[in-house]
PDB file of C-alpha atoms in Angstrom:
ATOM      1  CA  VAL A 178      -5.058 -15.661 -40.975  1.00  0.00           C
ATOM      2  CA  ASP A 179      -1.509 -14.090 -42.336  1.00  0.00           C
ATOM      3  CA  GLY A 180       0.256 -16.790 -39.830  1.00  0.00           C
ATOM      4  CA  VAL A 181      -1.693 -14.796 -37.028  1.00  0.00           C
ATOM      5  CA  LEU A 182      -3.752 -16.445 -34.580  1.00  0.00           C
ATOM      6  CA  HIS A 183      -7.093 -14.867 -33.634  1.00  0.00           C
ATOM      7  CA  VAL A 184      -9.948 -15.350 -31.429  1.00  0.00           C
ATOM      8  CA  ARG A 185     -12.892 -14.532 -31.071  1.00  0.00           C
ATOM      9  CA  LEU A 186     -14.240 -14.698 -27.598  1.00  0.00           C
ATOM     10  CA  PRO A 187     -18.641 -14.834 -27.094  1.00  0.00           C
ATOM     11  CA  ALA A 188     -20.291 -11.661 -25.528  1.00  0.00           C
ATOM     12  CA  VAL A 189     -20.502 -11.932 -21.361  1.00  0.00           C
ATOM     13  CA  GLU A 190     -23.823 -11.225 -20.810  1.00  0.00           C
ATOM     14  CA  PHE A 191     -24.293 -10.532 -16.783  1.00  0.00           C
ATOM     15  CA  ASP A 192     -26.654  -7.762 -14.719  1.00  0.00           C
ATOM     16  CA  ALA A 193     -23.883  -5.541 -13.052  1.00  0.00           C
ATOM     17  CA  PRO A 194     -24.544  -3.475 -10.316  1.00  0.00           C
ATOM     18  CA  GLU A 195     -25.179   0.600 -10.156  1.00  0.00           C
ATOM     19  CA  TRP A 196     -22.314   2.653  -8.868  1.00  0.00           C
ATOM     20  CA  ARG A 197     -23.112   5.024  -6.853  1.00  0.00           C
ATOM     21  CA  LEU A 198     -20.657   7.854  -6.015  1.00  0.00           C
ATOM     22  CA  ARG A 199     -20.646   9.662  -2.852  1.00  0.00           C
ATOM     23  CA  GLU A 200     -18.571  12.219  -1.676  1.00  0.00           C
ATOM     24  CA  VAL A 201     -17.129  11.102   2.253  1.00  0.00           C
ATOM     25  CA  TYR A 202     -14.583  13.315   2.394  1.00  0.00           C
ATOM     26  CA  ALA A 203     -13.042  16.585   0.425  1.00  0.00           C
ATOM     27  CA  THR A 204     -10.192  19.504   1.802  1.00  0.00           C
ATOM     28  CA  SER A 205     -10.332  22.901   0.229  1.00  0.00           C
ATOM     29  CA  GLU A 206      -6.751  23.680  -0.334  1.00  0.00           C
ATOM     30  CA  GLY A 207      -7.356  27.395   0.302  1.00  0.00           C
ATOM     31  CA  GLU A 208      -8.487  26.227   3.720  1.00  0.00           C
ATOM     32  CA  SER A 209      -6.714  22.766   4.791  1.00  0.00           C
ATOM     33  CA  ARG A 210      -3.465  23.874   2.353  1.00  0.00           C
ATOM     34  CA  LEU A 211      -3.575  20.491   1.673  1.00  0.00           C
ATOM     35  CA  GLU A 212      -2.407  18.775  -1.995  1.00  0.00           C
ATOM     36  CA  LEU A 213      -3.199  15.246  -2.635  1.00  0.00           C
ATOM     37  CA  PHE A 214      -0.306  13.493  -5.162  1.00  0.00           C
ATOM     38  CA  ARG A 215      -0.209   9.984  -5.679  1.00  0.00           C
ATOM     39  CA  VAL A 216      -2.136   8.889  -2.978  1.00  0.00           C
ATOM     40  CA  THR A 217      -1.443   4.722  -2.501  1.00  0.00           C
ATOM     41  CA  GLY A 218      -3.774   4.044   0.414  1.00  0.00           C
ATOM     42  CA  ALA A 219      -6.402   4.692   2.615  1.00  0.00           C
ATOM     43  CA  ARG A 220      -7.902   3.778   5.791  1.00  0.00           C
ATOM     44  CA  PHE A 221     -10.770   4.436   8.122  1.00  0.00           C
ATOM     45  CA  VAL A 222      -9.497   4.450  12.070  1.00  0.00           C
ATOM     46  CA  ASP A 223     -11.081   3.729  14.766  1.00  0.00           C
ATOM     47  CA  ASP A 224     -11.754   7.096  15.673  1.00  0.00           C
ATOM     48  CA  GLY A 225     -13.406   7.222  12.347  1.00  0.00           C
ATOM     49  CA  ALA A 226     -10.048   9.637  11.221  1.00  0.00           C
ATOM     50  CA  LEU A 227      -9.645   8.895   7.489  1.00  0.00           C
ATOM     51  CA  VAL A 228      -5.886   8.779   6.697  1.00  0.00           C
ATOM     52  CA  LEU A 229      -3.966   8.952   3.811  1.00  0.00           C
ATOM     53  CA  ALA A 230      -0.650   7.498   2.319  1.00  0.00           C
ATOM     54  CA  ASN A 231      -0.174  10.683   0.323  1.00  0.00           C
ATOM     55  CA  SER A 232       2.789   9.015  -1.022  1.00  0.00           C
ATOM     56  CA  GLY A 233       4.033  11.968  -3.787  1.00  0.00           C
ATOM     57  CA  THR A 234       4.634  14.362  -0.465  1.00  0.00           C
ATOM     58  CA  SER A 235       6.134  11.012   1.520  1.00  0.00           C
ATOM     59  CA  GLU A 236       3.576  12.287   4.552  1.00  0.00           C
ATOM     60  CA  LEU A 237       0.500  10.163   5.934  1.00  0.00           C
ATOM     61  CA  VAL A 238      -2.618  12.822   6.222  1.00  0.00           C
ATOM     62  CA  TYR A 239      -4.911  12.432   9.222  1.00  0.00           C
ATOM     63  CA  LEU A 240      -8.156  14.450   7.937  1.00  0.00           C
ATOM     64  CA  ASP A 241     -11.381  13.903  10.924  1.00  0.00           C
ATOM     65  CA  ARG A 242     -14.531  12.570  10.398  1.00  0.00           C
ATOM     66  CA  ALA A 243     -16.549  16.012   8.632  1.00  0.00           C
ATOM     67  CA  GLY A 244     -12.681  16.072   6.461  1.00  0.00           C
ATOM     68  CA  ARG A 245     -10.723  18.182   7.807  1.00  0.00           C
ATOM     69  CA  LEU A 246      -6.829  17.892   7.646  1.00  0.00           C
ATOM     70  CA  GLU A 247      -6.430  17.245  11.932  1.00  0.00           C
ATOM     71  CA  ARG A 248      -2.546  16.071  10.885  1.00  0.00           C
ATOM     72  CA  ARG A 249      -0.389  15.164   8.830  1.00  0.00           C
ATOM     73  CA  PHE A 250       3.133  13.560   9.711  1.00  0.00           C
ATOM     74  CA  GLY A 251       6.090  11.590   7.713  1.00  0.00           C
ATOM     75  CA  ARG A 252       8.474  13.547   5.019  1.00  0.00           C
ATOM     76  CA  ALA A 253      10.881  12.455   2.372  1.00  0.00           C
ATOM     77  CA  GLY A 254      14.287  10.454   3.378  1.00  0.00           C
ATOM     78  CA  SER A 255      15.624   7.177   4.014  1.00  0.00           C
ATOM     79  CA  GLY A 256      15.709   7.318   8.331  1.00  0.00           C
ATOM     80  CA  PRO A 257      13.136   6.644  10.728  1.00  0.00           C
ATOM     81  CA  GLY A 258       9.685   8.287  10.197  1.00  0.00           C
ATOM     82  CA  GLU A 259      10.943   9.334   6.318  1.00  0.00           C
ATOM     83  CA  PHE A 260       9.595   7.624   2.870  1.00  0.00           C
ATOM     84  CA  ARG A 261      10.560   7.115  -0.872  1.00  0.00           C
ATOM     85  CA  GLY A 262       7.950   5.780  -1.064  1.00  0.00           C
ATOM     86  CA  MET A 263       4.396   4.424  -0.443  1.00  0.00           C
ATOM     87  CA  SER A 264       3.028   1.085  -1.262  1.00  0.00           C
ATOM     88  CA  THR A 265       0.722  -0.031   1.256  1.00  0.00           C
ATOM     89  CA  LEU A 266      -0.978   1.639   3.957  1.00  0.00           C
ATOM     90  CA  ASP A 267      -2.995  -0.649   6.782  1.00  0.00           C
ATOM     91  CA  VAL A 268      -4.226  -0.669  10.839  1.00  0.00           C
ATOM     92  CA  ASP A 269      -2.951  -3.687  13.227  1.00  0.00           C
ATOM     93  CA  ARG A 270      -4.632  -5.125  15.744  1.00  0.00           C
ATOM     94  CA  SER A 271      -3.287  -2.145  18.634  1.00  0.00           C
ATOM     95  CA  GLY A 272      -4.312   0.846  16.548  1.00  0.00           C
ATOM     96  CA  ASN A 273      -1.161   1.476  14.874  1.00  0.00           C
ATOM     97  CA  LEU A 274      -0.567   2.817  11.009  1.00  0.00           C
ATOM     98  CA  THR A 275       2.055  -0.136   9.160  1.00  0.00           C
ATOM     99  CA  VAL A 276       3.321   1.894   5.732  1.00  0.00           C
ATOM    100  CA  TYR A 277       5.330  -0.140   3.336  1.00  0.00           C
ATOM    101  CA  ASP A 278       7.446   1.521   1.723  1.00  0.00           C
ATOM    102  CA  PRO A 279       8.700  -0.356  -1.674  1.00  0.00           C
ATOM    103  CA  ARG A 280      11.881   1.720  -2.473  1.00  0.00           C
ATOM    104  CA  GLU A 281      13.995   1.432   1.329  1.00  0.00           C
ATOM    105  CA  LEU A 282      12.542  -2.450   1.773  1.00  0.00           C
ATOM    106  CA  ARG A 283      10.648  -1.738   4.907  1.00  0.00           C
ATOM    107  CA  LEU A 284       7.710  -1.454   6.951  1.00  0.00           C
ATOM    108  CA  THR A 285       7.847   0.939   9.225  1.00  0.00           C
ATOM    109  CA  ARG A 286       4.633   0.704  12.596  1.00  0.00           C
ATOM    110  CA  LEU A 287       3.661   4.633  13.607  1.00  0.00           C
ATOM    111  CA  THR A 288       1.451   5.660  16.490  1.00  0.00           C
ATOM    112  CA  PRO A 289      -1.449   7.052  15.062  1.00  0.00           C
ATOM    113  CA  ALA A 290       0.192  10.074  16.953  1.00  0.00           C
ATOM    114  CA  GLY A 291       3.157   9.662  14.183  1.00  0.00           C
ATOM    115  CA  ASP A 292       6.132   8.478  16.215  1.00  0.00           C
ATOM    116  CA  VAL A 293       7.770   5.640  15.165  1.00  0.00           C
ATOM    117  CA  VAL A 294       7.395   2.447  16.738  1.00  0.00           C
ATOM    118  CA  GLU A 295       9.585  -0.005  14.734  1.00  0.00           C
ATOM    119  CA  THR A 296      10.993  -0.909  11.318  1.00  0.00           C
ATOM    120  CA  ILE A 297      11.213  -3.728   9.850  1.00  0.00           C
ATOM    121  CA  ARG A 298      12.663  -4.722   6.250  1.00  0.00           C
ATOM    122  CA  LEU A 299      11.445  -7.498   4.249  1.00  0.00           C
ATOM    123  CA  SER A 300      14.265  -7.634   1.217  1.00  0.00           C
ATOM    124  CA  SER A 301      17.160  -7.575   1.108  1.00  0.00           C
ATOM    125  CA  GLU A 302      18.538  -4.635  -1.026  1.00  0.00           C
ATOM    126  CA  ASP A 303      19.349  -6.458  -3.971  1.00  0.00           C
ATOM    127  CA  ALA A 304      16.200  -8.047  -4.510  1.00  0.00           C
ATOM    128  CA  VAL A 305      14.621  -8.539  -8.367  1.00  0.00           C
ATOM    129  CA  VAL A 306      11.020  -8.765  -7.329  1.00  0.00           C
ATOM    130  CA  ASP A 307       8.795  -6.262  -5.925  1.00  0.00           C
ATOM    131  CA  LEU A 308       7.612  -6.900  -2.188  1.00  0.00           C
ATOM    132  CA  LEU A 309       4.098  -5.849  -2.191  1.00  0.00           C
ATOM    133  CA  PRO A 310       2.748  -6.896   2.322  1.00  0.00           C
ATOM    134  CA  LEU A 311      -1.113  -7.253   2.259  1.00  0.00           C
ATOM    135  CA  SER A 312      -2.147  -7.981   5.542  1.00  0.00           C
ATOM    136  CA  GLU A 313      -0.540  -8.731   9.529  1.00  0.00           C
ATOM    137  CA  LEU A 314      -2.147 -11.519  11.405  1.00  0.00           C
ATOM    138  CA  VAL A 315      -2.767 -11.722  14.651  1.00  0.00           C
ATOM    139  CA  ASP A 316       0.783 -14.442  15.505  1.00  0.00           C
ATOM    140  CA  GLY A 317       2.258 -10.848  13.765  1.00  0.00           C
ATOM    141  CA  ARG A 318       3.740 -12.246  10.852  1.00  0.00           C
ATOM    142  CA  ILE A 319       2.656 -10.493   7.784  1.00  0.00           C
ATOM    143  CA  LEU A 320       0.980 -12.033   4.583  1.00  0.00           C
ATOM    144  CA  ALA A 321       2.326 -10.362   1.411  1.00  0.00           C
ATOM    145  CA  VAL A 322       3.125 -11.569  -2.576  1.00  0.00           C
ATOM    146  CA  PHE A 323       5.981 -10.286  -5.140  1.00  0.00           C
ATOM    147  CA  GLY A 324       4.161  -7.699  -7.279  1.00  0.00           C
ATOM    148  CA  ALA A 325       5.592  -7.664 -11.306  1.00  0.00           C
ATOM    149  CA  VAL A 326       7.170 -11.002 -11.643  1.00  0.00           C
ATOM    150  CA  ARG A 327       6.972 -12.500 -15.536  1.00  0.00           C
ATOM    151  CA  SER A 328       7.444 -15.571 -16.860  1.00  0.00           C
ATOM    152  CA  PHE A 329       7.831 -15.023 -20.272  1.00  0.00           C
ATOM    153  CA  ARG A 330       8.152 -18.574 -23.032  1.00  0.00           C
ATOM    154  CA  LEU A 331       9.046 -18.824 -26.154  1.00  0.00           C
ATOM    155  CA  SER A 332       5.937 -18.987 -27.918  1.00  0.00           C
ATOM    156  CA  GLY A 333       5.535 -15.060 -26.878  1.00  0.00           C
ATOM    157  CA  GLU A 334       2.978 -16.064 -24.137  1.00  0.00           C
ATOM    158  CA  SER A 335       3.560 -13.900 -20.403  1.00  0.00           C
ATOM    159  CA  ARG A 336       1.181 -13.757 -17.301  1.00  0.00           C
ATOM    160  CA  ASP A 337       1.690 -12.738 -14.231  1.00  0.00           C
ATOM    161  CA  THR A 338       2.694 -14.644 -11.581  1.00  0.00           C
ATOM    162  CA  VAL A 339       1.657 -14.073  -8.065  1.00  0.00           C
ATOM    163  CA  PRO A 340       2.978 -15.734  -5.005  1.00  0.00           C
ATOM    164  CA  LEU A 341       2.002 -15.520  -2.167  1.00  0.00           C
ATOM    165  CA  VAL A 342       4.529 -15.712   1.337  1.00  0.00           C
ATOM    166  CA  LEU A 343       4.230 -15.337   4.829  1.00  0.00           C
ATOM    167  CA  ILE A 344       6.911 -12.956   6.753  1.00  0.00           C
ATOM    168  CA  ASP A 345       7.754 -13.891   9.767  1.00  0.00           C
ATOM    169  CA  PRO A 346       9.447 -10.497  11.476  1.00  0.00           C
ATOM    170  CA  ALA A 347      11.674 -12.334  14.470  1.00  0.00           C
ATOM    171  CA  LEU A 348      13.851 -14.927  11.624  1.00  0.00           C
ATOM    172  CA  ILE A 349      14.493 -11.537  10.384  1.00  0.00           C
ATOM    173  CA  ASP A 350      18.542 -10.473  10.490  1.00  0.00           C
ATOM    174  CA  PRO A 351      18.227  -7.008  11.628  1.00  0.00           C
ATOM    175  CA  ALA A 352      21.909  -6.788   9.634  1.00  0.00           C
ATOM    176  CA  GLY A 353      19.437  -7.815   6.270  1.00  0.00           C
ATOM    177  CA  ALA A 354      17.012  -9.869   5.303  1.00  0.00           C
ATOM    178  CA  ARG A 355      17.058 -14.197   5.064  1.00  0.00           C
TER     179      ARG A 355
END
């Protein structure tokens, strides 16, 4: 119609699972003075605590099994243990936390107490795509995807592409990523 291609898709019918919400943790701002702001990751750790990447406040928050604030660490900045952003949070095979800061282009590994073990720059500062670490493999390599990479065609069609990459920290030049 009027030079516009219209596509009609048939209705898809399937039995959707029924979801039920159950509160796992709750915080009381008056009791813990905890403000959750732009939480970008959450992981349960071995002792049953829940760790949150509270990106809006640039800190990691530990809630004990009962949901009470146990500790928090990190702050805004560019130094060790400081974050300008947090896009992923994971727990490695040794129980350390790994946090990726896309604005600093680095992965920071911290002990559960908040001490910095190491920082690894995963991209050069002039990177044109976002890197999103997904997981650390047993051999120490990091599985990641490039995010927000788009290809546009003359026809106006666009699609996201998701290249999957393996990063070997042993091969990264400390002066800048290779």
